[in-house]
XYZ file of C-alpha atoms in Angstrom:
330
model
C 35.452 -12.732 -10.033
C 35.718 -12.295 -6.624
C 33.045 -12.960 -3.405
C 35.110 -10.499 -1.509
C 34.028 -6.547 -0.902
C 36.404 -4.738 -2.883
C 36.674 -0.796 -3.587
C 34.995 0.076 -6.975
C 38.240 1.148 -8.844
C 39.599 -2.300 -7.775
C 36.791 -4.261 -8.596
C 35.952 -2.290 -12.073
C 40.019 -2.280 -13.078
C 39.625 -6.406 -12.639
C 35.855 -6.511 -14.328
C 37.046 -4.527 -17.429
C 40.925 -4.790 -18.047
C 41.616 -8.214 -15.999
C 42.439 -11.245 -17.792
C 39.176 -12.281 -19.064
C 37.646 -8.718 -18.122
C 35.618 -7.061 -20.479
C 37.979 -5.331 -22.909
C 40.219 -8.122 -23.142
C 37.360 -10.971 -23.344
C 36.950 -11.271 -27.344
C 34.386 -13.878 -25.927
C 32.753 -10.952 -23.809
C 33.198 -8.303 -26.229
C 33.906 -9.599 -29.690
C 32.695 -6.304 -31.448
C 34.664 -4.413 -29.420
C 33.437 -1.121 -27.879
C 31.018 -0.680 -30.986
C 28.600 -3.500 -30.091
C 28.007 -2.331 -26.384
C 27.770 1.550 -26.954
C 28.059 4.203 -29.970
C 30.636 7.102 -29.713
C 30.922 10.088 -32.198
C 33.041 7.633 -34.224
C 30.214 5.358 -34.695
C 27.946 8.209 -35.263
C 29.234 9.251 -38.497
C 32.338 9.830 -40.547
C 32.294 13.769 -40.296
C 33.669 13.427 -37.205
C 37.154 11.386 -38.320
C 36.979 14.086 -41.212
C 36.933 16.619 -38.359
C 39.685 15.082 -36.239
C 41.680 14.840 -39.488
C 41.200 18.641 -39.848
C 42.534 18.941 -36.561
C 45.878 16.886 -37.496
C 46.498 18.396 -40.485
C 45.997 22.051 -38.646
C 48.382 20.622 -35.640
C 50.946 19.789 -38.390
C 50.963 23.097 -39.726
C 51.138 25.133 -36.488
C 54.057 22.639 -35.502
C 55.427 23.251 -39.317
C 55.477 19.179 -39.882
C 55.161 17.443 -43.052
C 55.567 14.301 -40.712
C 53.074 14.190 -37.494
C 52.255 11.497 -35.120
C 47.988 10.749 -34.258
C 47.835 8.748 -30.897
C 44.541 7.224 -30.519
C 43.901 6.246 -27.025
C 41.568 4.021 -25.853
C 42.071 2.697 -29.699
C 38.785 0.127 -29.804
C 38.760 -1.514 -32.999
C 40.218 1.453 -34.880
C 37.778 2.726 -36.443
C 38.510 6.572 -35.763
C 42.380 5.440 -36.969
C 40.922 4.548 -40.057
C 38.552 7.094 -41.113
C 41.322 9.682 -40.055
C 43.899 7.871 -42.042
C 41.572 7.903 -45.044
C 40.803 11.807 -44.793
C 44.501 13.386 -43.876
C 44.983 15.624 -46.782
C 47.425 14.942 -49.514
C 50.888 15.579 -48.817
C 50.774 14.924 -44.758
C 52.658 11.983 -44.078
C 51.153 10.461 -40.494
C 52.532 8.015 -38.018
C 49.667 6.471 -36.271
C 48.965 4.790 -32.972
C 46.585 2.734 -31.659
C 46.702 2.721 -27.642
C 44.290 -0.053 -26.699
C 44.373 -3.236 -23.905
C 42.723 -5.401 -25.975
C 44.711 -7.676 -28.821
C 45.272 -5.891 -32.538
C 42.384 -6.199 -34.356
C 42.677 -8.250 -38.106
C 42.913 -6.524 -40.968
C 43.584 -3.093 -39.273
C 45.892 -0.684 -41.625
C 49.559 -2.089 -41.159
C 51.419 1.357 -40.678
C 49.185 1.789 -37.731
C 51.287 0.567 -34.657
C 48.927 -0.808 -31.211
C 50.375 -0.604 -28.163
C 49.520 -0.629 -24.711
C 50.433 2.766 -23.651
C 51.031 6.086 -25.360
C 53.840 6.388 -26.849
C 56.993 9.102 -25.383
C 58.191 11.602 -27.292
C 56.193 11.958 -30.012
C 55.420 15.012 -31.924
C 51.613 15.403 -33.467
C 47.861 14.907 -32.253
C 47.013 13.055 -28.922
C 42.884 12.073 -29.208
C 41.009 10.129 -26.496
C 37.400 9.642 -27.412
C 35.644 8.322 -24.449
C 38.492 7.125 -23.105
C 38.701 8.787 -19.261
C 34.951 8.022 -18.218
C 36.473 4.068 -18.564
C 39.477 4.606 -16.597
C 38.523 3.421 -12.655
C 37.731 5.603 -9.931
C 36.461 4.980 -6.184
C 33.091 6.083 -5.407
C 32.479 7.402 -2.001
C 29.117 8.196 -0.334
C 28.161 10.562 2.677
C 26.517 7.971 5.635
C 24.098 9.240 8.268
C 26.691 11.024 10.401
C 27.920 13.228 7.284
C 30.977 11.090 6.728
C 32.298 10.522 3.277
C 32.753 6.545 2.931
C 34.232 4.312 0.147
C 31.324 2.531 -1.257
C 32.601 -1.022 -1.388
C 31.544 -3.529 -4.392
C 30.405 -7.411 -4.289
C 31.709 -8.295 -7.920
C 29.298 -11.524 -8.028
C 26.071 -9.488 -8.232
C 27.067 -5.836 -7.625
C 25.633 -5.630 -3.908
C 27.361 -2.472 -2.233
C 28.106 -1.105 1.491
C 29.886 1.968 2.980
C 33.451 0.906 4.113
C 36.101 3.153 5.684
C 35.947 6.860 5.723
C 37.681 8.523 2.486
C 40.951 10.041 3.223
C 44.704 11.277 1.821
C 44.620 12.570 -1.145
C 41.255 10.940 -2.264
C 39.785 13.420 0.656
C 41.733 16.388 -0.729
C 40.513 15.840 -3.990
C 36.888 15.373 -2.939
C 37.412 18.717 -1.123
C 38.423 20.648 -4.321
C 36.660 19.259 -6.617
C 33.565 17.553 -5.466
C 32.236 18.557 -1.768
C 30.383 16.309 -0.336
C 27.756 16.865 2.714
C 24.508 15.516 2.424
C 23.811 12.218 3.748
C 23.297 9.684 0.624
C 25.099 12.220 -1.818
C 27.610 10.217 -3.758
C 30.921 11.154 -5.846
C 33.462 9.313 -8.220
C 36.552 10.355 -6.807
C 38.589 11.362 -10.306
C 41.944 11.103 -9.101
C 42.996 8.457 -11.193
C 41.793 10.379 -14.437
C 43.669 13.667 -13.401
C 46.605 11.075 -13.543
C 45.567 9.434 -16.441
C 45.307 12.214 -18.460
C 48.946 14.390 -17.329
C 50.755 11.249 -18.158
C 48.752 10.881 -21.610
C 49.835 15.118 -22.200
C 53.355 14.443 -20.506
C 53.913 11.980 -23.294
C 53.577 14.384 -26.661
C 56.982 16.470 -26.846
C 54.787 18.808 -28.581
C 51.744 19.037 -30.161
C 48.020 19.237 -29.326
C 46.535 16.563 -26.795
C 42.530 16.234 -26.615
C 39.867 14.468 -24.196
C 36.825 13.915 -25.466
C 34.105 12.423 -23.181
C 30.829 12.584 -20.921
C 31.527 15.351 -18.093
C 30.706 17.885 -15.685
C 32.231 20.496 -13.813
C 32.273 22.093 -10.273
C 29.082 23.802 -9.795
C 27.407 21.332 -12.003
C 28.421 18.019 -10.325
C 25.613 15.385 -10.241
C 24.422 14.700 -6.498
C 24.347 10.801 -6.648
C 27.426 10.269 -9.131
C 27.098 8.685 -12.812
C 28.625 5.340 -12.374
C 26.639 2.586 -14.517
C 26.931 -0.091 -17.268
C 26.597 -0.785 -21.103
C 26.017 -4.345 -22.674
C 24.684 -4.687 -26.186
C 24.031 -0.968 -26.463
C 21.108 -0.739 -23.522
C 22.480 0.787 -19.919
C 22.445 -1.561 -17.228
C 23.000 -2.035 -13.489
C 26.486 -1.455 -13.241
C 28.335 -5.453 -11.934
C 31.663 -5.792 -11.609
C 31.589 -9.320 -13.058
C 33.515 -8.862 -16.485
C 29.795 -8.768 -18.564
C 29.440 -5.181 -18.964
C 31.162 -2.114 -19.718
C 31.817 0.513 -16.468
C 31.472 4.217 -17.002
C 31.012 7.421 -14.960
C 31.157 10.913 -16.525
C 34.577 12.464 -16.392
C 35.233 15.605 -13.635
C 37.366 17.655 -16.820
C 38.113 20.262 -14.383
C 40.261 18.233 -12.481
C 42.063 16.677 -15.245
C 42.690 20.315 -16.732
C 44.164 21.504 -13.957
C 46.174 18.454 -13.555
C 48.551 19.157 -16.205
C 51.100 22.625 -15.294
C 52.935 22.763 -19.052
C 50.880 24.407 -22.198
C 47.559 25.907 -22.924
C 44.266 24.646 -21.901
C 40.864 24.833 -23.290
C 37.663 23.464 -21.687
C 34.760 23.599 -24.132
C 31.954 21.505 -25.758
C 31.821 18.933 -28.762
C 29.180 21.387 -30.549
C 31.635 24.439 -30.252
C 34.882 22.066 -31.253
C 33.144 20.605 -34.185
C 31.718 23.667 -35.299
C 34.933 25.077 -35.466
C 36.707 22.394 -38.199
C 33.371 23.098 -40.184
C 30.962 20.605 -38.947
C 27.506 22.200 -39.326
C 23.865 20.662 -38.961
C 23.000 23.772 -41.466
C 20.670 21.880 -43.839
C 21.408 22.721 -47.597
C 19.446 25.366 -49.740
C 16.578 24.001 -51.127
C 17.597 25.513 -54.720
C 20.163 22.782 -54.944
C 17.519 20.392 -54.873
C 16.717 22.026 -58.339
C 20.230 22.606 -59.860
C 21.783 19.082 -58.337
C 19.702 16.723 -56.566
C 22.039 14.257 -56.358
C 24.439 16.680 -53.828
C 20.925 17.986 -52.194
C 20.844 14.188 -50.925
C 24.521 14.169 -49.832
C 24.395 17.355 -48.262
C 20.943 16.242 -46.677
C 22.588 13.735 -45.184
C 25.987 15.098 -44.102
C 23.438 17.763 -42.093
C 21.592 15.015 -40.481
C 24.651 13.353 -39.473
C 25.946 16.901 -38.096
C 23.097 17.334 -36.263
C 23.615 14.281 -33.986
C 27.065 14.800 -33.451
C 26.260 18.526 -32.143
C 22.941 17.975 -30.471
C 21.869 19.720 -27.447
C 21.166 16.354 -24.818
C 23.487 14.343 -26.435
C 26.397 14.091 -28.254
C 27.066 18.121 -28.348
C 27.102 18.222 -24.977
C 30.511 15.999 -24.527
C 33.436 17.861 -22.889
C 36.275 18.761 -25.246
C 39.386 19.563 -23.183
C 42.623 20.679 -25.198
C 45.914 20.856 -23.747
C 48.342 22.614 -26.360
C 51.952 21.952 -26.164
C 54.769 23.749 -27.921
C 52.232 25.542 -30.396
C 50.063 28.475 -30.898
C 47.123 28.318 -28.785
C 45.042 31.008 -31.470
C 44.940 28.162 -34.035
C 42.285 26.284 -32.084
């Protein structure tokens, strides 16, 4: 890593994706995403039950017995799996794993990993905490009420103001995330609002969804979200290559980055709840009649429950881009 002062979307694109960097280390990182930090996927299987709901109702609006599932930001592909084991009978699906890091052994053989998404296809686009890991610049106001790239020190993660932001970095701060209070800080999601129209231009039709950590204008945080993950605590964010870099994702922005289909902005607890997944707990008369599906049920409500909690994973942005297919299908 370098001793030089570097912007943070340099420094963090080097730190994580570089050769050696923290997704491509299986030194670093040898459990993958899993042993740093636990996703919805991790949480419990209701939720690759849910997202195969979601296929299976993408394949019907698009009136496919054949339908593509594009996981990006792939992991270890774990959500590929549990989806592949839930599709309901009769769906043929071609999946994709879109990941940096090397194919992991033993992963299901008709899955196909590449590095990007691939074009054309026709079926389900899902990125599950995939945008908050894509890097951005921060900037920060200084005394004078000038917004400023905050510059890195990859080594130990000292920082400094550098140049004033400008271009289109300063037009999207403008729009999206005003800044005018000295010390008030900002990760400037321009690269995400990229990110994510190229990840929608890709399906030829179907239903594209981000699923992540975010805000939205009006609700921005005043000193920005950037930090780390190692071994499933938060740390100091370094750009050295030891920990994982995240910052919430501005889902606004990357909504209104894409100008073809349908858009919905909502939350993980209104998404879920929608392909069935409930943190209702069972009647206690079933306790009676069949204990042994009072426990399963007892369970699948606990496991609900997390995955829609208020203050936690229930409060993730869902955003949906629809393309080519009935947006009153949700």
């Amino acid at each position: 890593m370098t001793e030089e002062w570097q912007g943070w979307r340099e420094a963090a694109e080097t730190a994580l994706y570089g050769d050696g960097g923290f997704y491509r280390s299986p030194v670093r990182s040898p459990e993958g995403p899993a042993g740093h930090f636990r996703t919805s996927v991790h949480a419990s299987p209701l939720f690759a039950r849910a997202v195969a709901g979601l296929l299976a109702r993408t394949a019907e609006e698009l009136g496919l017995g054949t339908v593509a599932l594009v996981d990006v930001g792939a992991g270890r592909g774990e959500l590929l799996t549990g989806v592949l084991a839930a599709v309901p009978e009769g769906l043929e699906v071609v999946p994709y794993g879109v990941e940096v890091a090397a194919r992991p052994p033993g992963l299901d053989p008709r899955i196909v990993w590449c590095a990007e998404p691939p074009r054309g296809v026709i079926g389900l686009l899902f990125a599950n905490e995939w945008l908050d890991n894509v890097p951005v610049d921060v900037a920060e106001v200084d005394g004078d009420g000038v917004a400023r790239y905050v510059e890195v020190r990859s080594s130990e993660g000292a920082e400094r103001l550098g140049a004033p932001v400008g271009g289109a970095d300063a037009a999207w701060l403008e729009r999206w995330w005003p800044l005018s209070v000295p010390g008030e800080r900002a990760e400037i999601g321009l690269p995400r609002d990229e990110a994510w129209a190229g990840a929608v231009g890709s399906l030829a039709a179907g239903l594209a969804v981000a699923v992540d950590y975010a805000h939205v204008r009006g609700g921005r945080p005043p000193f920005g979200t950037l930090t780390g993950f190692r071994g499933g605590r938060e740390v100091r964010p370094v750009p050295d290559g030891s920990c994982d870099l995240t910052a919430h994702v501005a889902l606004d922005a990357c909504a209104a980055a894409v100008d073809r289909g349908a858009v919905e902005l909502t939350d993980q607890r209104a998404a879920l709840g929608r392909l069935g997944v409930s943190g209702e707990r069972p009647p206690l008369s079933l306790a009676a009649t069949d204990p042994a599906a009072y426990v399963r049920a007892l369970a699948a409500a606990g496991e609900a429950a997390e995955l829609t909690a208020r203050g936690g994973l229930g409060d993730f942005g869902w955003l949906l881009h629809r393309v080519g297919t009935s947006p009153e299908h949700g």
